[in-house]
Amino acid sequence: MIQLVIPVLAFLALTSASPAPLPAVTPSPTDNNPTQTYQRRGIISNVESDINSVLSSLGSNIPSYVADGVANFFQDFPSGSAVQSSLGLNDQQVAALPTNVLNLPPYGNWTDQGWNVRFHGNVYKQPNTSEAELNKLANVFLIGTSVEDLPPSQADQARNLTAEIFVVQQGNQSVSMHLEPAPSAGSSGQEGGGGAVTPSGGDQNVTLPYRTTGEGDFDAFVPIKNVTGGGVAAGNETNDIQRMNVYATGSEIGNATAYLVPPEGLTIVSDIDDILRITKIYEPKEGLLNSFARPYTPWLNMPDIYANWSRSIPNFHFHYLTTTPEQVTRNYMDFIYKTYPGGSFDTRPLNFSDVSATLSIRKYLLIKIFETFPQRKFILIADTSNSDVMTDYPEMATLFPNQLQCIFLRNTSSTDSGDRFPYNTKGFKDLNQERYMFFNVPDDLTNLDIVNGQCYNQSIRQNLTFGDQGLPFGINLGKGNKTSHDMSSRRWNGRDLPRFCFT
Ligand SMILES: *[C@@H]1O[C@H](CO)[C@@H](O)[C@H](O)[C@H]1NC(C)=O
Ligand SMILES: *[C@@H]1O[C@H](CO)[C@@H](O)[C@H](O)[C@H]1NC(C)=O
Ligand SMILES: *[C@@H]1O[C@H](CO)[C@@H](O)[C@H](O)[C@H]1NC(C)=O
Ligand SMILES: *[C@@H]1O[C@H](CO)[C@@H](O)[C@H](O)[C@H]1NC(C)=O
Ligand SMILES: *[C@@H]1O[C@H](CO)[C@@H](O)[C@H](O)[C@H]1NC(C)=O
Ligand SMILES: *[C@@H]1O[C@H](CO)[C@@H](O)[C@H](O)[C@H]1NC(C)=O
Ligand SMILES: *[C@@H]1O[C@H](CO)[C@@H](O)[C@H](O)[C@H]1NC(C)=O
Ligand SMILES: *[C@@H]1O[C@H](CO)[C@@H](O)[C@H](O)[C@H]1NC(C)=O
Ligand SMILES: *[C@@H]1O[C@H](CO)[C@@H](O)[C@H](O)[C@H]1NC(C)=O
Ligand SMILES: *[C@@H]1O[C@H](CO)[C@@H](O)[C@H](O)[C@H]1NC(C)=O
Ligand SMILES: *[C@@H]1O[C@H](CO)[C@@H](O)[C@H](O)[C@H]1NC(C)=O
Ligand SMILES: *[C@@H]1O[C@H](CO)[C@@H](O)[C@H](O)[C@H]1NC(C)=O
């Protein structure tokens, strides 16, 4: 959901931030009507009419920087004291609230010192915000509708998500966890399957070496002990992924499952939006409803594809890596674990919230997992609507040539005429076609022998020209069709473009 509206707002920001004229840009209507404004980090617009006018002004002439911009609609979630003051809470009221921990399901690697587990998440307090106030706040996230007009269950979800966003993060907190064997995937709420085993022991408490950041985040590798009685198998003596439950001390909702992943084997790093669930981030209004209000819905039969892989590939490690902001991760986890195999999770931490950090978080997290498992092979999967994916995924092939097994990218514009934003495939130019596949529907992924590196089904036409793709009316600006708005020059018709236009 994060990249939702991104291209559009990047576009708007560009129009309002740079007074000098750019081609084919319709000025914001709010320039003339300052009362109908909606403000986010200096971007002032009447969301509805601006988006419509931007979409219609794009017409057949979508500038490539629109798609390359990864500004973030959810960039400016308020946090900490901003929430406290916007809800009018004093320090005593905040102090009286229970402490919650968002405990993201960790992975652990095997080292000379034993298992090393990466605990990460956030410590916060959730104010008891009234329904009326939540309705008001939730309406900010909807376009062309309001919470009051949604069916009750959707209105409920929109309020829930809004309440999760309006939380007061707790800095300088000590974080402790209790670990014990996880009885089974099912009982830890992971109905989507997943082939890990339960160790026979390993109960222990650990305290993280650092306190939470000013934004309440924690992220640290901590060695866990081989406690008396043993129980957890050594990583050099098993190929199984072992599953431990992790309970954050002092929080009712700080439960997660940790995955102790042996040094060798296959790991899939999976994006979520528009690959595992229907988001339509390229259609802002739909994307917002699909993220805030409607029940999260799997994309076609993707769950069958993952279930088959989980059943048939021994010790396949599933890692979900989304750049959605941390505050809304619970909803993603709930959906994933009901629908897809259990696995570890990464999301966008709070300190990655300015624009350039938003652009860099996926690569940061990818490098972290590749470095943590230097002998494992990786399958990367996402869709073409994320410009960071389009550069970061192929870059992993360059940075970690021995670890990249396959890249699968769903071509969202091939199946969804609502996706009119172009994407750039130039990162794939030097990659062996056997290593990657652009595909249309989940069934395109059946019968591939990914364990042995068969990533490409020759019956799926690739249509690649290694340049801007997916322009309207089937126009592809291939390598041979460079225009004056060539993104690699970071200039548009002779002018420097703002940094956030690039990945
Ligand atoms: C596994 O690693 C531990 C710690 O490095 C070492 O003591 C042990 O001998 C190793 N076992 C095998 C089978 O290599
Ligand atoms: C939250 O506030 C509502 C009404 O404002 C009240 O009924 C409810 O008991 C409160 N819940 C908690 C947990 O304080
Ligand atoms: C909203 O949150 C409440 C309390 O956590 C929960 O009982 C309810 O099922 C949630 N509703 C939706 C639609 O997510
Ligand atoms: C963090 O908390 C510790 C323990 O309560 C305290 O000693 C320290 O001064 C605090 N640090 C900051 C920067 O507030
Ligand atoms: C972990 O800490 C809890 C109290 O927080 C304690 O009851 C329990 O015995 C400890 N477990 C171990 C294995 O030390
Ligand atoms: C823990 O110790 C037991 C008994 O010495 C051993 O079999 C097991 O491999 C060890 N596990 C780890 C994680 O080192
Ligand atoms: C978290 O785990 C504790 C201990 O097993 C359990 O009592 C609690 O209900 C769990 N909370 C959730 C939200 O699953
Ligand atoms: C965010 O914090 C982590 C540590 O939790 C640090 O490694 C990283 O560099 C920080 N990133 C940014 C963009 O500040
Ligand atoms: C385990 O992960 C840490 C953190 O990424 C990394 O520094 C270390 O090299 C890894 N250890 C092994 C043996 O791969
Ligand atoms: C390739 O182009 C054909 C014809 O336009 C289209 O049907 C197909 O979906 C495209 N394939 C991909 C992977 O985009
Ligand atoms: C299920 O996964 C296995 C392992 O990758 C693969 O060989 C097989 O073709 C898959 N089956 C289907 C129907 O995709
Ligand atoms: C490049 O432009 C020429 C002339 O406009 C056009 O005929 C050709 O199809 C274009 N190539 C691609 C790959 O789109």
XYZ file of C-alpha atoms and ligand atoms in Angstrom:
671
model
C 0.000 0.000 0.000
C 2.814 2.301 0.535
C 3.592 3.218 -2.851
C 0.060 4.070 -3.360
C -0.503 7.428 -4.912
C 3.140 7.770 -4.945
C 3.557 8.514 -8.552
C 0.694 10.946 -8.404
C 1.896 12.795 -5.389
C 5.450 12.810 -6.628
C 4.011 14.469 -9.639
C 2.031 16.963 -7.601
C 4.983 17.740 -5.426
C 7.006 18.401 -8.450
C 4.454 20.786 -9.835
C 4.081 22.736 -6.646
C 7.736 22.654 -5.626
C 9.196 23.802 -8.901
C 7.822 27.044 -10.248
C 9.630 26.757 -13.551
C 7.423 25.107 -16.178
C 7.715 21.453 -17.014
C 6.064 19.961 -20.059
C 2.582 18.458 -19.892
C 1.968 19.343 -16.290
C -1.414 20.545 -15.139
C -1.060 22.915 -12.220
C -2.766 22.036 -8.978
C -6.310 23.396 -8.896
C -5.732 24.358 -5.276
C -3.348 27.009 -6.388
C -6.531 28.886 -7.142
C -8.657 27.544 -4.348
C -6.669 27.529 -1.161
C -9.669 26.652 0.986
C -9.994 23.153 -0.415
C -6.650 21.975 0.788
C -5.175 18.887 2.167
C -1.680 19.122 3.448
C 1.122 16.632 3.696
C 4.707 17.745 4.009
C 4.191 20.811 1.933
C 2.160 19.050 -0.699
C -1.057 20.967 -0.879
C -3.768 19.617 -3.006
C -7.399 18.874 -3.250
C -6.812 15.169 -3.372
C -9.798 14.102 -5.395
C -9.714 16.682 -8.100
C -5.955 16.790 -8.278
C -5.696 13.100 -8.792
C -8.352 13.202 -11.444
C -6.759 16.111 -13.149
C -3.348 14.550 -12.958
C -4.645 11.296 -14.350
C -6.429 13.027 -17.169
C -3.517 15.318 -17.873
C -1.280 12.278 -18.108
C -3.366 11.105 -21.013
C -1.235 9.418 -23.574
C 1.800 11.375 -22.529
C 2.870 9.985 -19.168
C 6.231 11.462 -18.241
C 8.597 8.731 -17.169
C 9.511 10.506 -13.940
C 6.002 9.932 -12.714
C 6.672 6.241 -12.501
C 10.161 6.640 -11.185
C 9.058 8.832 -8.300
C 8.718 6.988 -5.057
C 7.432 9.648 -2.796
C 5.170 8.071 -0.313
C 1.572 8.739 0.449
C 2.036 7.232 3.891
C 5.206 9.131 4.457
C 3.889 11.485 7.019
C 2.099 9.408 9.555
C 2.246 11.413 12.736
C 4.226 9.821 15.520
C 5.050 10.199 19.188
C 4.415 13.649 20.542
C 2.595 14.743 17.372
C -0.046 12.104 18.042
C -0.176 12.991 21.693
C -0.828 16.614 20.969
C -3.219 16.011 18.065
C -5.339 13.840 20.378
C -4.975 16.312 23.217
C -3.454 13.851 25.695
C -1.329 14.886 28.626
C 1.679 12.923 29.900
C -0.260 11.292 32.736
C -2.908 10.037 30.345
C -0.237 8.569 28.108
C 1.614 7.042 31.045
C -1.583 5.277 32.128
C -1.952 3.505 28.791
C -0.709 -0.085 28.520
C 2.541 -0.633 26.624
C 2.302 -2.546 23.363
C 5.031 -4.203 21.385
C 4.954 -4.807 17.666
C 7.142 -7.891 17.459
C 7.939 -8.679 13.840
C 8.514 -12.385 13.214
C 12.307 -12.714 13.247
C 14.772 -14.885 11.390
C 17.921 -16.236 12.997
C 21.193 -17.470 11.471
C 23.685 -20.015 12.714
C 27.081 -18.688 13.789
C 30.115 -19.901 15.728
C 28.395 -18.602 18.838
C 25.159 -20.457 18.158
C 21.852 -19.111 16.892
C 21.703 -15.385 16.385
C 18.161 -13.994 16.226
C 17.205 -10.647 14.723
C 14.547 -9.171 16.985
C 12.904 -6.119 15.450
C 9.786 -4.089 15.988
C 8.397 -1.142 17.903
C 7.276 -0.205 21.426
C 4.246 2.092 21.622
C 1.069 3.040 23.434
C -2.277 3.157 21.697
C -4.598 5.878 22.965
C -8.261 5.067 23.422
C -9.489 7.368 20.688
C -13.234 7.943 20.382
C -15.124 6.630 17.392
C -16.038 10.133 16.264
C -12.414 11.214 16.360
C -11.319 8.061 14.499
C -13.908 8.700 11.801
C -12.519 12.165 11.332
C -8.928 10.934 11.175
C -9.771 7.975 8.919
C -11.455 10.215 6.377
C -8.111 11.789 5.632
C -7.060 8.481 4.089
C -10.030 8.032 1.781
C -10.670 9.583 -1.587
C -14.171 10.370 -2.792
C -15.908 8.615 0.080
C -15.994 8.776 3.834
C -16.023 6.311 6.684
C -19.673 7.111 7.318
C -20.541 5.917 3.802
C -18.751 2.590 4.055
C -20.437 -0.685 5.051
C -20.074 -1.117 8.845
C -17.359 -3.784 8.701
C -15.273 -1.650 6.364
C -15.785 1.435 8.497
C -14.624 -0.644 11.436
C -11.476 -1.706 9.660
C -10.733 1.851 8.556
C -11.052 2.999 12.175
C -8.888 0.119 13.405
C -6.138 0.922 10.989
C -6.353 4.598 11.803
C -6.095 3.799 15.508
C -2.947 1.785 14.740
C -1.467 4.765 12.963
C -2.272 7.222 15.741
C -0.061 5.653 18.398
C 2.524 7.161 20.720
C 5.895 5.454 20.194
C 8.043 4.879 23.279
C 11.730 5.690 23.093
C 14.512 4.572 25.434
C 12.693 1.405 26.484
C 14.374 -1.815 27.438
C 12.968 -4.774 25.468
C 12.866 -8.354 26.732
C 11.570 -11.468 25.070
C 10.627 -14.906 26.236
C 11.321 -17.761 23.813
C 9.845 -21.235 23.773
C 9.213 -23.911 21.142
C 6.301 -23.046 18.845
C 3.955 -26.014 18.956
C 2.807 -25.825 15.318
C 2.267 -23.428 12.496
C -1.500 -23.661 12.908
C -1.713 -22.813 16.567
C 0.430 -19.750 16.166
C -2.135 -18.385 13.792
C -0.407 -19.458 10.610
C -3.048 -21.300 8.717
C -1.349 -20.842 5.366
C 1.119 -23.679 5.993
C 4.897 -23.584 6.229
C 7.315 -26.421 6.666
C 9.189 -25.669 9.851
C 9.678 -28.022 12.806
C 9.213 -27.578 16.534
C 12.333 -27.915 18.660
C 11.912 -29.876 21.874
C 13.223 -27.160 24.166
C 15.034 -23.875 24.278
C 12.912 -21.917 26.786
C 14.717 -18.752 27.779
C 14.446 -15.022 28.334
C 16.595 -12.529 26.475
C 17.035 -8.797 26.897
C 18.024 -6.765 23.871
C 21.412 -5.066 24.079
C 20.015 -1.638 23.146
C 17.066 0.445 24.260
C 14.473 1.557 21.729
C 15.278 4.467 19.438
C 13.569 7.813 19.897
C 10.870 6.439 17.588
C 10.325 3.327 19.685
C 12.054 0.977 17.254
C 14.318 -1.915 18.112
C 16.339 -4.046 15.684
C 19.187 -6.173 16.977
C 20.736 -9.588 16.483
C 20.899 -11.400 19.804
C 22.632 -14.737 20.380
C 20.332 -17.222 22.056
C 21.653 -19.787 24.500
C 21.727 -23.524 24.160
C 19.926 -23.854 27.465
C 20.382 -26.786 29.767
C 18.548 -29.743 28.366
C 19.204 -28.492 24.839
C 16.262 -28.888 22.553
C 17.191 -26.527 19.764
C 19.228 -28.324 17.115
C 22.510 -26.775 16.006
C 22.390 -25.127 12.586
C 25.248 -27.245 11.294
C 23.478 -30.435 12.328
C 20.066 -29.981 10.774
C 18.546 -28.758 7.540
C 15.218 -28.075 9.197
C 13.929 -24.587 9.908
C 13.072 -24.497 13.617
C 10.197 -22.474 14.940
C 10.213 -20.716 18.304
C 7.481 -18.557 19.785
C 8.670 -15.183 20.997
C 6.670 -13.213 23.563
C 7.560 -9.603 24.206
C 7.541 -9.041 27.949
C 4.809 -6.743 29.149
C 2.655 -6.719 26.015
C -0.430 -8.837 25.375
C -0.054 -8.376 21.637
C 3.709 -8.764 21.327
C 3.668 -12.410 20.214
C 5.533 -13.614 17.149
C 7.157 -16.716 15.732
C 10.904 -16.773 15.111
C 12.430 -18.920 12.379
C 15.888 -20.399 12.962
C 17.097 -20.874 9.424
C 20.069 -23.153 8.635
C 22.961 -21.806 6.564
C 22.099 -23.601 3.329
C 18.863 -23.865 1.410
C 16.367 -21.766 -0.475
C 14.716 -18.549 0.781
C 11.939 -16.657 -0.981
C 11.736 -12.931 -0.327
C 8.211 -11.908 -1.191
C 6.636 -8.513 -1.552
C 2.944 -8.371 -0.607
C 1.011 -5.605 -2.346
C -0.247 -6.567 -5.808
C 1.525 -9.888 -5.712
C 0.024 -11.672 -2.704
C -2.999 -9.412 -2.285
C -5.054 -7.153 -4.502
C -4.029 -3.595 -3.688
C -4.005 -1.701 -6.986
C -1.516 0.816 -5.754
C -1.547 2.284 -9.232
C -5.208 3.300 -8.832
C -5.086 5.614 -5.822
C -8.739 5.572 -4.883
C -9.000 1.794 -5.129
C -5.655 1.351 -3.454
C -6.738 3.340 -0.444
C -10.004 1.443 -0.090
C -8.227 -1.883 -0.534
C -5.758 -0.902 2.142
C -7.919 0.864 4.669
C -11.399 -0.526 4.390
C -11.949 -3.667 2.369
C -10.963 -7.083 3.648
C -7.517 -8.010 2.364
C -8.002 -10.307 -0.615
C -5.483 -12.713 -2.140
C -4.491 -12.134 -5.734
C -6.083 -14.964 -7.769
C -4.613 -18.360 -6.881
C -1.275 -17.150 -5.509
C -1.970 -18.980 -2.216
C -1.990 -22.290 -4.168
C 1.369 -21.509 -5.733
C 2.916 -20.769 -2.333
C 1.212 -23.742 -0.695
C 2.675 -26.020 -3.360
C 6.132 -24.598 -2.880
C 5.807 -24.873 0.865
C 4.737 -28.540 0.583
C 7.107 -29.667 -2.104
C 10.343 -27.769 -1.425
C 12.055 -29.060 1.708
C 13.014 -26.377 4.233
C 11.880 -23.527 2.026
C 12.241 -20.315 4.062
C 9.507 -17.744 3.440
C 10.415 -14.145 4.200
C 7.852 -11.401 3.626
C 9.444 -8.066 2.878
C 7.112 -5.144 2.381
C 7.940 -1.466 2.487
C 4.584 -0.679 4.032
C 5.104 1.419 7.140
C 5.518 -0.375 10.404
C 2.337 1.060 11.929
C 0.050 -0.899 9.622
C 2.028 -4.159 9.622
C -0.313 -6.067 11.928
C -2.984 -6.098 9.251
C -0.477 -7.413 6.730
C 0.692 -10.135 9.094
C -2.860 -11.201 9.954
C -3.663 -11.562 6.278
C -0.420 -13.330 5.346
C -0.558 -15.889 8.114
C -4.157 -16.796 7.305
C -3.438 -17.138 3.613
C 0.207 -17.946 2.947
C 2.934 -20.047 4.579
C 4.376 -18.864 7.877
C 7.622 -16.957 7.654
C 9.718 -14.100 8.899
C 8.752 -10.502 8.209
C 10.287 -7.160 7.340
C 8.578 -3.846 7.074
C 9.560 -0.181 6.898
C 10.873 1.040 10.265
C 10.044 4.545 11.433
C 13.461 6.045 10.899
C 13.141 5.270 7.192
C 10.471 7.811 6.603
C 11.903 10.718 4.753
C 11.739 10.436 1.017
C 15.262 9.282 0.292
C 15.093 6.747 3.114
C 11.804 5.441 1.745
C 13.569 4.857 -1.504
C 16.404 2.983 0.122
C 14.663 0.753 2.644
C 13.985 -2.201 0.363
C 17.609 -2.442 -0.688
C 18.755 -2.048 2.922
C 16.554 -4.949 4.043
C 17.480 -7.106 1.054
C 21.184 -6.653 1.709
C 20.636 -7.478 5.367
C 19.027 -10.839 4.644
C 21.482 -11.750 1.859
C 24.378 -11.014 4.240
C 22.779 -12.945 7.058
C 22.541 -16.100 4.934
C 25.583 -15.951 2.656
C 25.207 -19.577 1.568
C 21.487 -19.592 0.893
C 19.948 -19.037 -2.549
C 17.194 -16.466 -2.950
C 14.025 -16.211 -4.993
C 12.741 -12.630 -5.215
C 9.139 -11.925 -6.144
C 7.075 -8.735 -6.535
C 5.232 -6.778 -9.216
C 6.289 -4.150 -11.696
C 4.527 -1.229 -10.029
C 7.306 -0.597 -7.470
C 10.162 1.340 -8.978
C 12.465 0.348 -6.107
C 11.839 -3.327 -6.881
C 12.680 -2.741 -10.519
C 16.158 -1.546 -9.583
C 16.858 -3.344 -6.296
C 15.941 -6.882 -7.363
C 18.257 -7.031 -10.390
C 20.935 -5.257 -8.355
C 21.017 -8.213 -5.948
C 22.167 -10.322 -8.910
C 25.163 -8.028 -9.241
C 25.925 -7.693 -5.533
C 25.347 -11.351 -4.662
C 25.773 -13.286 -7.918
C 26.038 -16.658 -6.190
C 22.949 -16.168 -4.079
C 20.352 -14.985 -6.583
C 18.343 -17.930 -7.861
C 15.261 -16.384 -9.519
C 13.413 -13.095 -9.893
C 9.684 -13.215 -10.619
C 7.811 -10.043 -11.456
C 4.128 -9.840 -11.996
C 3.435 -7.452 -14.855
C 0.514 -5.572 -13.349
C -0.184 -3.570 -16.487
C -0.582 -6.686 -18.621
C -3.611 -7.849 -16.651
C -4.936 -4.593 -15.308
C -5.806 -1.818 -17.702
C -6.169 0.471 -14.675
C -2.392 0.436 -14.296
C -1.252 3.207 -16.574
C 2.039 3.924 -14.921
C 5.156 2.903 -16.766
C 7.990 0.931 -15.252
C 11.590 0.519 -16.196
C 13.211 -2.804 -16.994
C 16.708 -1.597 -17.749
C 18.145 -3.281 -14.643
C 17.441 -6.644 -16.284
C 19.439 -5.957 -19.391
C 22.527 -7.932 -18.406
C 20.714 -10.631 -16.508
C 20.482 -14.113 -17.942
C 16.869 -14.721 -19.020
C 17.025 -18.087 -17.247
C 17.194 -16.160 -13.941
C 14.047 -14.102 -14.218
C 10.545 -13.991 -15.597
C 7.938 -11.299 -16.039
C 4.612 -13.033 -15.747
C 0.901 -12.295 -15.969
C -1.029 -14.691 -13.732
C -0.075 -17.060 -10.902
C -0.484 -20.093 -13.174
C 2.524 -18.854 -15.148
C 4.575 -19.966 -12.120
C 3.372 -23.576 -12.119
C 5.622 -26.446 -13.080
C 8.838 -24.461 -12.773
C 11.723 -26.309 -11.157
C 12.880 -23.365 -9.074
C 15.007 -25.535 -6.787
C 17.229 -26.305 -9.741
C 17.200 -22.754 -11.006
C 14.521 -23.024 -13.685
C 12.936 -19.589 -13.392
C 11.720 -18.964 -16.900
C 8.743 -20.503 -18.645
C 9.385 -20.021 -22.326
C 5.721 -19.856 -23.156
C 5.381 -16.503 -21.342
C 6.238 -13.737 -23.798
C 8.564 -11.269 -22.121
C 8.231 -8.240 -24.431
C 11.238 -6.571 -22.866
C 13.109 -3.715 -24.405
C 15.099 -2.720 -21.307
C 13.746 0.777 -20.955
C 10.426 2.329 -20.053
C 7.641 -0.198 -20.390
C 3.930 -0.248 -19.978
C 3.192 3.101 -21.521
C -0.348 3.515 -22.783
C -1.385 1.896 -26.047
C 1.388 -0.686 -25.850
C 4.128 1.836 -26.588
C 7.473 0.753 -25.195
C 10.333 3.199 -25.132
C 13.149 0.767 -25.551
C 16.799 1.451 -25.205
C 16.884 2.783 -28.722
C 14.170 5.313 -27.958
C 15.766 7.586 -25.422
C 13.934 10.822 -25.012
C 14.873 14.141 -23.520
C 13.491 12.893 -20.226
C 15.982 10.070 -19.929
C 15.920 9.256 -16.251
C 19.482 8.076 -16.024
C 20.626 11.626 -16.652
C 18.423 12.779 -13.755
C 17.398 15.688 -15.886
C 14.262 16.614 -17.696
C 14.687 18.806 -20.742
C 17.877 20.232 -19.378
C 16.704 20.788 -15.794
C 17.706 18.878 -12.698
C 14.866 16.844 -11.264
C 14.242 16.578 -7.529
C 15.969 13.687 -5.844
C 12.776 11.867 -4.993
C 12.121 11.305 -8.651
C 14.711 8.563 -8.643
C 15.225 5.174 -7.239
C 28.738 -27.181 14.765
O 29.209 -25.926 15.205
C 29.662 -25.965 16.558
C 29.989 -24.542 16.948
O 30.759 -23.907 15.981
C 30.858 -26.901 16.663
O 31.283 -26.955 17.984
C 30.428 -28.283 16.195
O 31.548 -29.135 16.170
C 29.846 -28.201 14.796
N 29.279 -29.491 14.441
C 29.467 -30.012 13.240
C 28.789 -31.331 12.989
O 30.157 -29.481 12.373
C -12.371 3.843 25.712
O -13.303 4.909 25.703
C -14.666 4.495 25.656
C -15.545 5.714 25.545
O -14.815 6.867 25.347
C -14.995 3.691 26.891
O -16.311 3.221 26.815
C -14.040 2.508 26.970
O -14.259 1.794 28.151
C -12.606 2.974 26.925
N -11.741 1.807 26.849
C -10.645 1.703 27.559
C -9.869 0.455 27.387
O -10.280 2.580 28.315
C -11.243 -3.901 14.953
O -10.566 -4.056 16.170
C -11.307 -4.727 17.167
C -10.531 -4.673 18.455
O -9.188 -4.958 18.239
C -11.584 -6.131 16.690
O -12.352 -6.807 17.647
C -12.341 -6.078 15.369
O -12.487 -7.384 14.860
C -11.606 -5.259 14.364
N -12.425 -5.103 13.212
C -11.955 -5.161 11.967
C -12.951 -5.028 10.883
O -10.761 -5.303 11.720
C 17.003 6.106 29.265
O 16.542 5.375 30.384
C 17.539 5.103 31.329
C 16.947 4.175 32.377
O 15.697 4.630 32.796
C 18.061 6.415 31.927
O 19.077 6.146 32.836
C 18.601 7.264 30.782
O 18.980 8.536 31.276
C 17.546 7.446 29.720
N 18.159 8.089 28.573
C 17.583 9.098 27.970
C 18.317 9.681 26.813
O 16.518 9.561 28.335
C 11.485 -15.671 32.111
O 10.973 -14.563 32.843
C 9.755 -14.840 33.512
C 9.292 -13.566 34.201
O 9.265 -12.534 33.306
C 9.950 -15.936 34.517
O 8.705 -16.245 35.107
C 10.490 -17.168 33.815
O 10.786 -18.159 34.746
C 11.733 -16.847 33.027
N 12.080 -18.001 32.244
C 13.319 -18.473 32.158
C 13.501 -19.690 31.330
O 14.244 -17.927 32.725
C 22.827 -27.945 22.479
O 23.440 -28.931 23.238
C 23.049 -30.244 22.874
C 23.674 -31.189 23.883
O 25.021 -30.874 24.091
C 23.509 -30.520 21.453
O 23.085 -31.801 21.050
C 22.861 -29.497 20.534
O 23.354 -29.637 19.223
C 23.185 -28.098 21.014
N 22.394 -27.161 20.259
C 22.893 -25.990 19.870
C 21.912 -25.052 19.258
O 24.040 -25.697 19.976
C 0.150 -14.126 23.321
O 0.660 -15.237 24.022
C 0.190 -15.328 25.350
C 0.939 -16.459 26.009
O 0.753 -17.641 25.297
C -1.322 -15.555 25.307
O -1.818 -15.595 26.608
C -1.970 -14.395 24.554
O -3.346 -14.650 24.394
C -1.352 -14.244 23.184
N -1.896 -13.050 22.592
C -2.373 -13.024 21.361
C -2.916 -11.718 20.886
O -2.379 -14.008 20.626
C 17.582 3.347 11.123
O 17.995 2.702 12.306
C 18.816 1.566 12.099
C 19.070 0.948 13.455
O 17.855 0.611 14.065
C 20.102 2.003 11.440
O 20.925 0.889 11.190
C 19.762 2.677 10.117
O 20.930 3.161 9.514
C 18.800 3.832 10.346
N 18.392 4.302 9.017
C 18.183 5.579 8.734
C 17.773 5.898 7.344
O 18.314 6.450 9.575
C 24.782 -13.957 10.684
O 24.149 -12.689 10.464
C 24.935 -11.574 10.805
C 24.076 -10.349 10.657
O 23.665 -10.139 9.336
C 26.149 -11.533 9.898
O 26.969 -10.432 10.265
C 26.934 -12.817 10.074
O 28.012 -12.831 9.164
C 26.037 -14.020 9.812
N 26.794 -15.209 10.173
C 27.030 -16.176 9.334
C 27.843 -17.308 9.854
O 26.611 -16.190 8.208
C 3.528 -9.614 -23.815
O 2.707 -9.027 -24.816
C 1.527 -9.781 -25.095
C 0.856 -9.137 -26.289
O 0.749 -7.755 -26.095
C 0.658 -9.758 -23.856
O -0.519 -10.499 -24.073
C 1.428 -10.394 -22.716
O 0.667 -10.284 -21.535
C 2.759 -9.716 -22.498
N 3.531 -10.482 -21.541
C 3.978 -9.972 -20.377
C 4.694 -10.892 -19.454
O 3.831 -8.819 -20.084
C 5.042 -27.485 -7.122
O 6.360 -27.134 -6.733
C 7.343 -28.038 -7.208
C 8.664 -27.606 -6.612
O 9.083 -26.366 -7.113
C 7.365 -28.036 -8.726
O 8.321 -28.981 -9.190
C 6.005 -28.396 -9.252
O 5.992 -28.266 -10.657
C 4.982 -27.478 -8.641
N 3.677 -27.877 -9.070
C 2.880 -27.044 -9.692
C 1.546 -27.577 -10.091
O 3.210 -25.913 -9.935
C 11.000 3.467 -31.193
O 10.491 4.557 -31.937
C 10.219 4.232 -33.309
C 9.822 5.513 -34.008
O 8.886 6.227 -33.232
C 9.110 3.160 -33.345
O 8.824 2.806 -34.687
C 9.584 1.936 -32.602
O 8.558 0.984 -32.548
C 9.991 2.320 -31.203
N 10.595 1.146 -30.539
C 10.072 0.613 -29.476
C 10.823 -0.553 -28.927
O 9.068 1.026 -28.928
